[in-house]
Every structure is written in structure tokens, then in C-alpha cells.
Amino acid sequence: MRQKKITNGCVDWCGNSGMRTGFAFSGKQKNCRASGRFQNESPCPDQYLSHQPGEGFAMAKGAYYFECMSKNIHKGDVHNIIKKAGENQSNPEVYDPNLYIYEEASTKRVIAKGPGDMAINPLEFAGSQLGFKGLSVMWVAGKVAAATSSDGPADRSFGPLEPTMGNLLGATSYGVAIQMTDATVTALSNGNYLLYGFKGVQANMGGGRPLVWFKSADYGTETDVSWEIQYQAYTSRSEIIPNGQIKGLTPYNINLGQKLKVQTPQGSGNVVEGDPGNISILNLTTDQMTCGISEVVEGTAQPLCAFPLYGNGLDAMVPIQKVLLTFSTKVVNTGTVIEQAYSQSILIDLTSSTHRAVSFDINKGWSWGGYSWAQKVEADSNVVPLLIDAA
């Protein structure tokens, strides 16, 4: 599975992006908006936007509802989002924007009627790549509700939802968009602040601790953090102590439903089939060691948790889609054990949505509209129960 790239630059008339940054982080400055291409213009020629039924279209089985509350969205934008999703996938023919009829329900919502073979998550991710942060896409099978002029959130009861690959298999990529003012970015940069990230996990045993999952000095007025589901199980001889670093890893690529069988005191072993739904590590030696899960971010697998693995013991873990973000002047390495928040932080739950949008102000801290999917974490708070869910 490849790590998605984030666009950093202005979009041209056909949705082609400018320069790109690395894998997971993108700090996009306001001067990228100078051309107006991130404004409300429909970026594609009109001939792509309206067709009569029967003119080369497959029979519509339903419709996709594209909703973006953070900015206006138009028919040409959705055309380009579908096209971009096809460029990201191995089956671009499924993501053919010319198979759909587009209707603007409001300035925040566009309906695309067509065959319905596209997965939801690639569409949402493509939207984030093209500047539509927090884009929500929903597939509605059968008769499509009439468009409305309301700019409020879409009614979620349009009809029965037809299962798609997106909602059957679950999302495979996640992201958080952080919006900041020029003044905040300048203050953070002048103050040598780093952006730190931490990831949640559920486990069947106690004694676990979260680790610094990533750190970055690459941020701007619009900063994207994204990652894909790609795991490793690891063992280490490092002890789990506050502010200590877990290093000397022996890692193995692994998926949910697999087990790492540790066969030597050095922590080496092999991956076999395990229990469905979790990642387990079985110690076949009498030596105690440390174990945990790593997840790919910025193109590299980084450890996100550490647990004691006793001789002849079995640890089972399930990564959960909760991330804690914080800006701090404290300089620590990835893999460092954390028990307390370095500064005011935000805990974000992406269980019900693959992408979230938040804001940060150097004086006011984090904001997200007060929704239940996030919470503020004050400096020096105990973050262990927030990130380690010991069943």
C-alpha cells in the first residue's frame, strides 16, 4: 500500500497540481491562492458539466453527494475530484467523471448521478488533495432526492445506502487538516516549535505507553497530516521508562489478523495467521522484552506504542483511529515514551470520518467547532488513558 502525497501548490484549469511536498505533511502558504484557483470558479470547461441522459452515460444507479462545509464546491470541482481519484487508483476507468451528471444542490453540495462503482475514501482523499478540506462523500442508491438550496448539512436519510467497497472494507487512508493564520505560523516558526503526533491503540493488557509517532517542522497556514493503514509489529530490548526512547527495533510487516511469533531472546521470529481483528505478538522464549505496533507516516513506519512482553506471554493490540496533535518547543525523538502532554493538545477521533479539519491559534489554542469528535487536552495532562485503551 503506498503512502498518499499531499498537493502543495495552486490548481490549474484542468485540476493538475503544481509542486508536491513529501508524503504526509504539507504546509501551504496563502500566496498559493493568489491566482484565485482555490476560489469558487468551476475549473473545467462547461462541456464536461452537463449532459442529457443517454449521451454516453451508464444508467444511473443512484448518486454521490459531495459536501464541503469549509468552502464552496461546484460541478467542475467534483468533476476534477473524480478525475484525481482515478489518477490515484489502479482502476482509473471506474473513476471516469464523464459517466456522471452533475447538479449543484447548493454552494456547499454537488450531486453526481451515475453508476456508483467508485469507493468513497479515494474520492474524499482526492478532494483533500485539491484543497477541499473535510470533504464528505455519500453514496445513495436508487431514486435521488431533489436538490435543495439549503447550505446547511445534508439530510442523511435520502434512502437506503447501497454497500460500496468504501464502506464495506473501511477507509485505508486518514488525514487531519490544520488551519492557521500567518501570524500564528510566524510565531511558531520564530519560537522553534515542532508539530508532534501520537496515535491511539487498544490492547488486552496493561503497562503500555504511547510513543512519539511523528514530529515535523514543516507546517504552514494550511497543513495536512495524512497516513495509511500499513503496520509493523516490533520487539525491542529497550525498557519502557518515562521520556526514554524505544530503539533497536526488530520489525516485521504485519496485518490485522496476523501474529508475530517471537522465537529468540533477541526478539526475532516470524509472522503467521492469528486472531481476526487484531495484531498479536507471542513470546515463545522465557525472556522479557518490549513490543508494540508501528504505523507508516511520512513514508516510514514509526512505533506508536510500547508494551511489556513477558516470557511465554501473548500481547494483542488493535490500532484505533485517534490521534493527538500538539505544538511544542520540547525536542524529543520519535519513539520516545510520553505520559504527559507537552503543551495544550487536541485529541481527534477519526472513527466515523476519515478526514477532519481543525484550527490552531498561538494564543487561543485549538478549535474544531465544538463537535464531539475532538477534545482539548491541557498541558501536563496524563495522556496515557487517552491513547492506550486497555480492555
mmCIF file of C-alpha atoms in Angstrom:
data_model
loop_
_atom_site.group_PDB
_atom_site.id
_atom_site.type_symbol
_atom_site.label_atom_id
_atom_site.label_comp_id
_atom_site.label_asym_id
_atom_site.label_seq_id
_atom_site.Cartn_x
_atom_site.Cartn_y
_atom_site.Cartn_z
ATOM 1 C CA MET A 1 0.000 0.000 0.000
ATOM 2 C CA ARG A 2 1.504 3.336 -0.959
ATOM 3 C CA GLN A 3 1.557 6.487 1.101
ATOM 4 C CA LYS A 4 -0.525 9.220 -0.499
ATOM 5 C CA LYS A 5 1.063 12.541 -1.392
ATOM 6 C CA ILE A 6 -0.391 15.904 -0.498
ATOM 7 C CA THR A 7 -0.613 18.656 -3.094
ATOM 8 C CA ASN A 8 1.245 21.833 -2.240
ATOM 9 C CA GLY A 9 0.566 24.415 -4.916
ATOM 10 C CA CYS A 10 -2.163 26.012 -6.961
ATOM 11 C CA VAL A 11 -4.545 24.049 -9.158
ATOM 12 C CA ASP A 12 -4.682 24.800 -12.865
ATOM 13 C CA TRP A 13 -7.778 24.824 -15.039
ATOM 14 C CA CYS A 14 -7.862 21.072 -15.549
ATOM 15 C CA GLY A 15 -7.123 20.163 -11.938
ATOM 16 C CA ASN A 16 -3.431 19.476 -12.458
ATOM 17 C CA SER A 17 -1.447 20.347 -9.388
ATOM 18 C CA GLY A 18 1.696 22.320 -9.001
ATOM 19 C CA MET A 19 4.663 21.204 -6.964
ATOM 20 C CA ARG A 20 4.331 18.468 -4.366
ATOM 21 C CA THR A 21 5.820 18.088 -0.936
ATOM 22 C CA GLY A 22 6.781 14.882 0.837
ATOM 23 C CA PHE A 23 4.389 12.195 1.915
ATOM 24 C CA ALA A 24 2.442 13.155 4.984
ATOM 25 C CA PHE A 25 2.914 16.832 5.695
ATOM 26 C CA SER A 26 2.154 19.867 3.602
ATOM 27 C CA GLY A 27 2.385 23.475 4.721
ATOM 28 C CA LYS A 28 0.527 25.502 2.120
ATOM 29 C CA GLN A 29 1.003 29.264 2.355
ATOM 30 C CA LYS A 30 -1.640 31.810 1.455
ATOM 31 C CA ASN A 31 0.280 33.066 -1.560
ATOM 32 C CA CYS A 32 -0.758 29.851 -3.329
ATOM 33 C CA ARG A 33 -4.229 31.359 -3.532
ATOM 34 C CA ALA A 34 -3.073 34.420 -5.453
ATOM 35 C CA SER A 35 -4.307 33.135 -8.809
ATOM 36 C CA GLY A 36 -7.808 32.573 -7.453
ATOM 37 C CA ARG A 37 -7.731 28.928 -8.471
ATOM 38 C CA PHE A 38 -8.645 27.900 -4.909
ATOM 39 C CA GLN A 39 -11.668 30.177 -5.034
ATOM 40 C CA ASN A 40 -15.132 29.331 -6.293
ATOM 41 C CA GLU A 41 -14.589 29.172 -10.064
ATOM 42 C CA SER A 42 -15.561 25.958 -11.788
ATOM 43 C CA PRO A 43 -12.151 24.877 -13.096
ATOM 44 C CA CYS A 44 -13.248 22.738 -16.056
ATOM 45 C CA PRO A 45 -14.870 23.632 -19.357
ATOM 46 C CA ASP A 46 -18.670 23.615 -19.432
ATOM 47 C CA GLN A 47 -18.867 20.729 -21.877
ATOM 48 C CA TYR A 48 -17.833 18.361 -19.054
ATOM 49 C CA LEU A 49 -20.519 19.571 -16.682
ATOM 50 C CA SER A 50 -23.920 18.962 -18.266
ATOM 51 C CA HIS A 51 -25.146 16.096 -20.418
ATOM 52 C CA GLN A 52 -28.503 14.746 -21.409
ATOM 53 C CA PRO A 53 -29.439 11.225 -20.271
ATOM 54 C CA GLY A 54 -28.464 8.665 -22.875
ATOM 55 C CA GLU A 55 -25.494 10.596 -24.223
ATOM 56 C CA GLY A 56 -22.810 8.020 -23.456
ATOM 57 C CA PHE A 57 -23.735 7.679 -19.764
ATOM 58 C CA ALA A 58 -24.283 4.400 -17.964
ATOM 59 C CA MET A 59 -27.715 4.149 -16.414
ATOM 60 C CA ALA A 60 -27.705 5.965 -13.065
ATOM 61 C CA LYS A 61 -27.993 3.562 -10.137
ATOM 62 C CA GLY A 62 -28.002 6.400 -7.639
ATOM 63 C CA ALA A 63 -25.881 9.388 -6.771
ATOM 64 C CA TYR A 64 -22.857 10.563 -4.862
ATOM 65 C CA TYR A 65 -23.394 13.552 -2.585
ATOM 66 C CA PHE A 66 -20.262 15.710 -2.334
ATOM 67 C CA GLU A 67 -20.494 18.073 0.620
ATOM 68 C CA CYS A 68 -17.840 20.570 1.726
ATOM 69 C CA MET A 69 -18.729 22.902 4.585
ATOM 70 C CA SER A 70 -15.307 24.590 4.707
ATOM 71 C CA LYS A 71 -15.621 26.256 1.253
ATOM 72 C CA ASN A 72 -17.924 26.415 -1.766
ATOM 73 C CA ILE A 73 -17.924 23.481 -4.158
ATOM 74 C CA HIS A 74 -19.138 23.427 -7.769
ATOM 75 C CA LYS A 75 -19.781 20.943 -10.556
ATOM 76 C CA GLY A 76 -16.369 21.450 -12.117
ATOM 77 C CA ASP A 77 -14.721 20.817 -8.753
ATOM 78 C CA VAL A 78 -16.455 17.446 -8.391
ATOM 79 C CA HIS A 79 -15.528 16.558 -11.979
ATOM 80 C CA ASN A 80 -11.864 17.177 -11.087
ATOM 81 C CA ILE A 81 -12.114 15.323 -7.767
ATOM 82 C CA ILE A 82 -13.370 12.189 -9.538
ATOM 83 C CA LYS A 83 -10.642 12.531 -12.150
ATOM 84 C CA LYS A 84 -7.982 12.948 -9.442
ATOM 85 C CA ALA A 85 -9.272 9.885 -7.575
ATOM 86 C CA GLY A 86 -8.875 7.888 -10.783
ATOM 87 C CA GLU A 87 -5.277 9.049 -11.150
ATOM 88 C CA ASN A 88 -4.597 7.763 -7.622
ATOM 89 C CA GLN A 89 -6.142 4.328 -8.217
ATOM 90 C CA SER A 90 -5.106 1.243 -10.159
ATOM 91 C CA ASN A 91 -8.525 1.161 -11.904
ATOM 92 C CA PRO A 92 -8.939 4.715 -13.266
ATOM 93 C CA GLU A 93 -11.659 3.626 -15.687
ATOM 94 C CA VAL A 94 -14.048 3.290 -12.734
ATOM 95 C CA TYR A 95 -13.393 6.932 -11.821
ATOM 96 C CA ASP A 96 -14.453 8.423 -15.166
ATOM 97 C CA PRO A 97 -16.024 11.836 -14.496
ATOM 98 C CA ASN A 98 -17.811 11.699 -17.859
ATOM 99 C CA LEU A 99 -20.019 8.846 -16.575
ATOM 100 C CA TYR A 100 -21.819 11.230 -14.236
ATOM 101 C CA ILE A 101 -24.397 14.006 -14.484
ATOM 102 C CA TYR A 102 -23.723 16.876 -12.082
ATOM 103 C CA GLU A 103 -26.217 19.008 -10.205
ATOM 104 C CA GLU A 104 -25.440 21.805 -7.746
ATOM 105 C CA ALA A 105 -27.770 21.355 -4.779
ATOM 106 C CA SER A 106 -26.265 24.397 -3.034
ATOM 107 C CA THR A 107 -22.966 26.235 -2.788
ATOM 108 C CA LYS A 108 -21.801 23.513 -0.380
ATOM 109 C CA ARG A 109 -23.200 20.432 -2.060
ATOM 110 C CA VAL A 110 -22.992 18.799 -5.501
ATOM 111 C CA ILE A 111 -24.841 15.672 -6.623
ATOM 112 C CA ALA A 112 -23.197 13.353 -9.164
ATOM 113 C CA LYS A 113 -25.655 10.834 -10.659
ATOM 114 C CA GLY A 114 -24.252 7.727 -12.266
ATOM 115 C CA PRO A 115 -23.277 4.065 -11.996
ATOM 116 C CA GLY A 116 -21.954 4.115 -8.410
ATOM 117 C CA ASP A 117 -18.865 1.940 -8.756
ATOM 118 C CA MET A 118 -16.456 4.360 -7.063
ATOM 119 C CA ALA A 119 -15.266 3.798 -3.477
ATOM 120 C CA ILE A 120 -15.918 6.619 -1.034
ATOM 121 C CA ASN A 121 -12.490 7.009 0.537
ATOM 122 C CA PRO A 122 -10.491 7.706 -2.670
ATOM 123 C CA LEU A 123 -12.981 10.454 -3.519
ATOM 124 C CA GLU A 124 -12.646 12.113 -0.117
ATOM 125 C CA PHE A 125 -8.873 11.865 -0.245
ATOM 126 C CA ALA A 126 -8.735 13.325 -3.754
ATOM 127 C CA GLY A 127 -10.886 16.194 -2.508
ATOM 128 C CA SER A 128 -8.392 16.943 0.247
ATOM 129 C CA GLN A 129 -5.577 16.877 -2.316
ATOM 130 C CA LEU A 130 -7.382 19.510 -4.377
ATOM 131 C CA GLY A 131 -7.979 21.814 -1.419
ATOM 132 C CA PHE A 132 -11.447 20.712 -0.247
ATOM 133 C CA LYS A 133 -10.645 20.035 3.380
ATOM 134 C CA GLY A 134 -13.155 17.941 5.310
ATOM 135 C CA LEU A 135 -14.980 16.868 2.118
ATOM 136 C CA SER A 136 -17.706 14.330 2.862
ATOM 137 C CA VAL A 137 -18.962 11.938 0.177
ATOM 138 C CA MET A 138 -22.023 9.711 0.496
ATOM 139 C CA TRP A 139 -23.461 7.199 -1.986
ATOM 140 C CA VAL A 140 -27.258 6.933 -2.160
ATOM 141 C CA ALA A 141 -28.728 4.090 -4.186
ATOM 142 C CA GLY A 142 -31.931 4.275 -6.147
ATOM 143 C CA LYS A 143 -34.029 7.378 -6.621
ATOM 144 C CA VAL A 144 -32.129 10.545 -5.794
ATOM 145 C CA ALA A 145 -33.657 13.280 -3.690
ATOM 146 C CA ALA A 146 -34.239 16.618 -5.378
ATOM 147 C CA ALA A 147 -31.647 19.292 -4.918
ATOM 148 C CA THR A 148 -32.268 21.968 -2.350
ATOM 149 C CA SER A 149 -30.958 25.471 -1.963
ATOM 150 C CA SER A 150 -30.010 24.995 1.682
ATOM 151 C CA ASP A 151 -26.378 25.488 2.612
ATOM 152 C CA GLY A 152 -26.744 23.509 5.835
ATOM 153 C CA PRO A 153 -25.557 19.944 6.361
ATOM 154 C CA ALA A 154 -27.108 17.387 4.055
ATOM 155 C CA ASP A 155 -30.029 15.292 5.198
ATOM 156 C CA ARG A 156 -28.540 11.855 5.828
ATOM 157 C CA SER A 157 -31.783 9.923 5.225
ATOM 158 C CA PHE A 158 -32.178 10.155 1.450
ATOM 159 C CA GLY A 159 -32.781 6.440 1.060
ATOM 160 C CA PRO A 160 -31.145 3.055 1.533
ATOM 161 C CA LEU A 161 -27.371 3.099 1.338
ATOM 162 C CA GLU A 162 -26.014 0.603 -1.151
ATOM 163 C CA PRO A 163 -22.857 -1.114 0.139
ATOM 164 C CA THR A 164 -19.726 0.020 -1.678
ATOM 165 C CA MET A 165 -16.101 -1.032 -1.385
ATOM 166 C CA GLY A 166 -15.538 2.106 0.665
ATOM 167 C CA ASN A 167 -17.985 1.311 3.442
ATOM 168 C CA LEU A 168 -17.634 -2.480 3.315
ATOM 169 C CA LEU A 169 -13.876 -2.597 3.763
ATOM 170 C CA GLY A 170 -13.422 0.635 5.693
ATOM 171 C CA ALA A 171 -11.126 3.519 4.896
ATOM 172 C CA THR A 172 -7.459 2.926 4.228
ATOM 173 C CA SER A 173 -6.181 6.493 4.446
ATOM 174 C CA TYR A 174 -6.791 9.188 7.033
ATOM 175 C CA GLY A 175 -5.961 12.840 7.379
ATOM 176 C CA VAL A 176 -6.235 15.950 9.532
ATOM 177 C CA ALA A 177 -6.154 19.467 8.052
ATOM 178 C CA ILE A 178 -4.794 22.187 10.366
ATOM 179 C CA GLN A 179 -5.618 25.802 9.527
ATOM 180 C CA MET A 180 -3.567 28.668 10.977
ATOM 181 C CA THR A 181 -3.106 32.387 10.359
ATOM 182 C CA ASP A 182 0.099 33.902 9.038
ATOM 183 C CA ALA A 183 0.719 35.412 12.473
ATOM 184 C CA THR A 184 0.465 32.033 14.191
ATOM 185 C CA VAL A 185 2.753 30.325 11.665
ATOM 186 C CA THR A 186 5.318 33.096 12.053
ATOM 187 C CA ALA A 187 5.188 32.868 15.853
ATOM 188 C CA LEU A 188 5.565 29.086 15.794
ATOM 189 C CA SER A 189 8.483 29.255 13.393
ATOM 190 C CA ASN A 190 10.273 32.024 15.302
ATOM 191 C CA GLY A 191 9.748 30.096 18.530
ATOM 192 C CA ASN A 192 11.226 26.863 17.104
ATOM 193 C CA TYR A 193 8.008 24.927 17.663
ATOM 194 C CA LEU A 194 7.625 21.404 16.324
ATOM 195 C CA LEU A 195 4.395 19.622 15.475
ATOM 196 C CA TYR A 196 4.138 16.284 17.311
ATOM 197 C CA GLY A 197 1.692 13.450 16.682
ATOM 198 C CA PHE A 198 0.648 10.460 18.788
ATOM 199 C CA LYS A 199 -1.641 7.547 17.861
ATOM 200 C CA GLY A 200 -4.121 5.515 19.892
ATOM 201 C CA VAL A 201 -4.239 1.753 20.402
ATOM 202 C CA GLN A 202 -6.481 -0.760 22.170
ATOM 203 C CA ALA A 203 -4.840 -3.656 23.994
ATOM 204 C CA ASN A 204 -5.667 -6.674 26.137
ATOM 205 C CA MET A 205 -3.001 -5.896 28.759
ATOM 206 C CA GLY A 206 -1.836 -3.038 30.942
ATOM 207 C CA GLY A 207 1.508 -1.339 31.290
ATOM 208 C CA GLY A 208 1.523 0.153 27.804
ATOM 209 C CA ARG A 209 2.644 3.673 26.952
ATOM 210 C CA PRO A 210 2.206 5.885 23.877
ATOM 211 C CA LEU A 211 5.274 6.937 21.910
ATOM 212 C CA VAL A 212 6.084 9.996 19.819
ATOM 213 C CA TRP A 213 4.760 8.832 16.460
ATOM 214 C CA PHE A 214 5.993 11.743 14.339
ATOM 215 C CA LYS A 215 7.453 15.231 14.600
ATOM 216 C CA SER A 216 7.721 17.876 11.920
ATOM 217 C CA ALA A 217 8.835 21.455 11.409
ATOM 218 C CA ASP A 218 7.091 21.511 8.018
ATOM 219 C CA TYR A 219 3.905 23.480 8.629
ATOM 220 C CA GLY A 220 2.105 26.463 7.103
ATOM 221 C CA THR A 221 -1.252 28.220 7.057
ATOM 222 C CA GLU A 222 -2.865 25.017 5.767
ATOM 223 C CA THR A 223 -1.068 21.924 6.999
ATOM 224 C CA ASP A 224 -2.150 18.395 6.112
ATOM 225 C CA VAL A 225 -1.204 15.325 8.114
ATOM 226 C CA SER A 226 -2.107 12.050 6.406
ATOM 227 C CA TRP A 227 -1.341 8.385 6.843
ATOM 228 C CA GLU A 228 -2.355 4.992 5.506
ATOM 229 C CA ILE A 229 -3.111 1.726 7.195
ATOM 230 C CA GLN A 230 0.207 -0.095 6.922
ATOM 231 C CA TYR A 231 1.528 -1.757 10.065
ATOM 232 C CA GLN A 232 4.567 -3.409 11.543
ATOM 233 C CA ALA A 233 4.897 -5.401 14.748
ATOM 234 C CA TYR A 234 8.186 -4.932 16.566
ATOM 235 C CA THR A 235 10.200 -6.152 19.510
ATOM 236 C CA SER A 236 12.912 -4.264 21.380
ATOM 237 C CA ARG A 237 15.237 -4.702 24.353
ATOM 238 C CA SER A 238 14.632 -1.086 25.445
ATOM 239 C CA GLU A 239 12.871 -0.544 28.754
ATOM 240 C CA ILE A 240 9.619 1.409 28.965
ATOM 241 C CA ILE A 241 10.551 4.384 31.136
ATOM 242 C CA PRO A 242 9.185 7.966 31.083
ATOM 243 C CA ASN A 243 10.926 10.031 28.382
ATOM 244 C CA GLY A 244 13.028 7.016 27.387
ATOM 245 C CA GLN A 245 13.344 6.095 23.740
ATOM 246 C CA ILE A 246 12.351 2.718 22.377
ATOM 247 C CA LYS A 247 15.078 1.826 19.897
ATOM 248 C CA GLY A 248 16.908 -1.168 18.491
ATOM 249 C CA LEU A 249 13.681 -2.419 16.931
ATOM 250 C CA THR A 250 13.248 -5.787 15.264
ATOM 251 C CA PRO A 251 10.286 -5.030 12.974
ATOM 252 C CA TYR A 252 8.060 -7.234 10.816
ATOM 253 C CA ASN A 253 5.397 -6.177 8.330
ATOM 254 C CA ILE A 254 2.055 -7.371 9.600
ATOM 255 C CA ASN A 255 -1.693 -7.014 9.033
ATOM 256 C CA LEU A 256 -4.727 -7.250 11.252
ATOM 257 C CA GLY A 257 -5.452 -10.924 11.888
ATOM 258 C CA GLN A 258 -1.788 -11.915 11.975
ATOM 259 C CA LYS A 259 0.571 -12.915 14.777
ATOM 260 C CA LEU A 260 4.291 -12.414 15.314
ATOM 261 C CA LYS A 261 5.826 -15.480 16.966
ATOM 262 C CA VAL A 262 8.998 -14.420 18.776
ATOM 263 C CA GLN A 263 11.473 -17.308 18.828
ATOM 264 C CA THR A 264 14.752 -15.848 20.087
ATOM 265 C CA PRO A 265 15.824 -13.732 23.100
ATOM 266 C CA GLN A 266 16.857 -11.035 20.600
ATOM 267 C CA GLY A 267 13.231 -10.683 19.537
ATOM 268 C CA SER A 268 13.338 -12.232 16.079
ATOM 269 C CA GLY A 269 10.633 -14.546 14.789
ATOM 270 C CA ASN A 270 8.120 -14.980 12.016
ATOM 271 C CA VAL A 271 4.604 -13.792 11.139
ATOM 272 C CA VAL A 272 1.768 -16.327 10.936
ATOM 273 C CA GLU A 273 -2.010 -16.255 10.890
ATOM 274 C CA GLY A 274 -3.547 -15.036 14.126
ATOM 275 C CA ASP A 275 -6.876 -13.981 15.589
ATOM 276 C CA PRO A 276 -9.176 -11.913 13.346
ATOM 277 C CA GLY A 277 -9.270 -8.187 14.019
ATOM 278 C CA ASN A 278 -6.077 -7.715 15.997
ATOM 279 C CA ILE A 279 -2.301 -7.843 15.822
ATOM 280 C CA SER A 280 -0.777 -10.213 18.357
ATOM 281 C CA ILE A 281 2.772 -10.906 19.491
ATOM 282 C CA LEU A 282 3.540 -14.265 21.110
ATOM 283 C CA ASN A 283 6.750 -14.707 23.082
ATOM 284 C CA LEU A 284 7.985 -18.306 22.826
ATOM 285 C CA THR A 285 11.047 -17.555 24.973
ATOM 286 C CA THR A 286 11.438 -17.041 28.725
ATOM 287 C CA ASP A 287 12.972 -13.579 28.271
ATOM 288 C CA GLN A 288 11.039 -10.369 28.928
ATOM 289 C CA MET A 289 11.184 -7.731 26.201
ATOM 290 C CA THR A 290 9.229 -4.769 24.839
ATOM 291 C CA CYS A 291 6.822 -4.965 21.912
ATOM 292 C CA GLY A 292 4.393 -2.773 20.031
ATOM 293 C CA ILE A 293 2.968 -1.612 16.724
ATOM 294 C CA SER A 294 4.411 0.774 14.165
ATOM 295 C CA GLU A 295 2.355 2.566 11.512
ATOM 296 C CA VAL A 296 3.559 4.244 8.337
ATOM 297 C CA VAL A 297 3.604 8.051 8.401
ATOM 298 C CA GLU A 298 5.664 10.273 6.077
ATOM 299 C CA GLY A 299 6.673 7.140 4.187
ATOM 300 C CA THR A 300 8.306 5.474 7.202
ATOM 301 C CA ALA A 301 6.955 3.033 9.776
ATOM 302 C CA GLN A 302 7.254 4.666 13.209
ATOM 303 C CA PRO A 303 6.438 2.969 16.547
ATOM 304 C CA LEU A 304 3.323 4.377 18.195
ATOM 305 C CA CYS A 305 3.085 2.323 21.408
ATOM 306 C CA ALA A 306 5.159 0.102 23.697
ATOM 307 C CA PHE A 307 4.032 -2.772 25.944
ATOM 308 C CA PRO A 308 5.880 -5.204 28.186
ATOM 309 C CA LEU A 309 6.046 -8.680 26.648
ATOM 310 C CA TYR A 310 6.762 -11.268 29.317
ATOM 311 C CA GLY A 311 8.289 -14.692 28.761
ATOM 312 C CA ASN A 312 5.742 -17.081 27.210
ATOM 313 C CA GLY A 313 3.307 -14.151 27.102
ATOM 314 C CA LEU A 314 0.859 -13.034 24.438
ATOM 315 C CA ASP A 315 0.066 -9.358 23.752
ATOM 316 C CA ALA A 316 -2.828 -8.440 21.443
ATOM 317 C CA MET A 317 -3.331 -4.923 20.069
ATOM 318 C CA VAL A 318 -5.707 -3.087 17.740
ATOM 319 C CA PRO A 319 -4.736 0.328 16.343
ATOM 320 C CA ILE A 320 -7.581 2.819 16.731
ATOM 321 C CA GLN A 321 -8.125 5.964 14.687
ATOM 322 C CA LYS A 322 -7.435 8.518 17.391
ATOM 323 C CA VAL A 323 -4.577 10.991 17.080
ATOM 324 C CA LEU A 324 -3.241 13.572 19.495
ATOM 325 C CA LEU A 325 -1.559 16.648 17.995
ATOM 326 C CA THR A 326 0.478 19.286 19.778
ATOM 327 C CA PHE A 327 2.915 22.102 19.058
ATOM 328 C CA SER A 328 5.837 22.227 21.461
ATOM 329 C CA THR A 329 9.351 23.638 21.778
ATOM 330 C CA LYS A 330 10.430 20.431 23.500
ATOM 331 C CA VAL A 331 12.834 18.496 21.301
ATOM 332 C CA VAL A 332 12.408 14.719 21.531
ATOM 333 C CA ASN A 333 12.913 11.829 19.138
ATOM 334 C CA THR A 334 10.270 9.634 17.577
ATOM 335 C CA GLY A 335 9.803 6.500 19.657
ATOM 336 C CA THR A 336 10.090 8.428 22.935
ATOM 337 C CA VAL A 337 7.775 7.332 25.756
ATOM 338 C CA ILE A 338 5.223 10.010 26.665
ATOM 339 C CA GLU A 339 2.972 10.172 29.720
ATOM 340 C CA GLN A 340 2.075 13.877 29.899
ATOM 341 C CA ALA A 341 1.090 16.381 27.216
ATOM 342 C CA TYR A 342 3.975 18.651 26.239
ATOM 343 C CA SER A 343 1.608 21.632 25.815
ATOM 344 C CA GLN A 344 -2.062 22.238 25.074
ATOM 345 C CA SER A 345 -3.062 19.497 22.625
ATOM 346 C CA ILE A 346 -6.055 18.192 20.712
ATOM 347 C CA LEU A 347 -7.313 14.591 20.656
ATOM 348 C CA ILE A 348 -9.118 13.804 17.391
ATOM 349 C CA ASP A 349 -11.335 10.782 16.737
ATOM 350 C CA LEU A 350 -11.461 9.698 13.077
ATOM 351 C CA THR A 351 -13.526 6.562 13.656
ATOM 352 C CA SER A 352 -16.613 7.891 11.863
ATOM 353 C CA SER A 353 -14.854 10.127 9.321
ATOM 354 C CA THR A 354 -11.539 9.621 7.571
ATOM 355 C CA HIS A 355 -10.677 13.324 7.463
ATOM 356 C CA ARG A 356 -11.098 16.128 9.996
ATOM 357 C CA ALA A 357 -10.413 19.867 9.874
ATOM 358 C CA VAL A 358 -9.196 21.827 12.917
ATOM 359 C CA SER A 359 -7.640 25.224 13.614
ATOM 360 C CA PHE A 360 -4.805 26.389 15.830
ATOM 361 C CA ASP A 361 -4.060 29.867 17.163
ATOM 362 C CA ILE A 362 -0.849 30.705 19.014
ATOM 363 C CA ASN A 363 -2.814 32.464 21.783
ATOM 364 C CA LYS A 364 -6.221 30.759 21.764
ATOM 365 C CA GLY A 365 -5.061 27.196 21.140
ATOM 366 C CA TRP A 366 -7.017 24.516 19.283
ATOM 367 C CA SER A 367 -10.555 24.840 17.909
ATOM 368 C CA TRP A 368 -12.789 22.487 15.904
ATOM 369 C CA GLY A 369 -16.327 23.839 16.202
ATOM 370 C CA GLY A 370 -17.016 22.110 19.496
ATOM 371 C CA TYR A 371 -18.040 18.820 17.910
ATOM 372 C CA SER A 372 -17.894 15.592 19.895
ATOM 373 C CA TRP A 373 -15.151 14.051 17.731
ATOM 374 C CA ALA A 374 -12.396 16.079 19.386
ATOM 375 C CA GLN A 375 -11.398 17.317 22.823
ATOM 376 C CA LYS A 376 -8.853 19.753 24.190
ATOM 377 C CA VAL A 377 -6.049 18.312 26.321
ATOM 378 C CA GLU A 378 -4.356 20.753 28.665
ATOM 379 C CA ALA A 379 -0.590 20.896 29.135
ATOM 380 C CA ASP A 380 0.806 18.339 31.617
ATOM 381 C CA SER A 381 -2.383 16.214 31.400
ATOM 382 C CA ASN A 382 -1.992 12.451 31.620
ATOM 383 C CA VAL A 383 -2.332 11.241 28.014
ATOM 384 C CA VAL A 384 -1.892 7.519 28.719
ATOM 385 C CA PRO A 385 -5.619 6.724 29.234
ATOM 386 C CA LEU A 386 -6.459 8.884 26.213
ATOM 387 C CA LEU A 387 -4.213 6.942 23.837
ATOM 388 C CA ILE A 388 -3.954 3.490 25.443
ATOM 389 C CA ASP A 389 -7.298 1.724 25.795
ATOM 390 C CA ALA A 390 -6.553 -1.288 27.984
ATOM 391 C CA ALA A 391 -9.505 -3.656 27.676
#
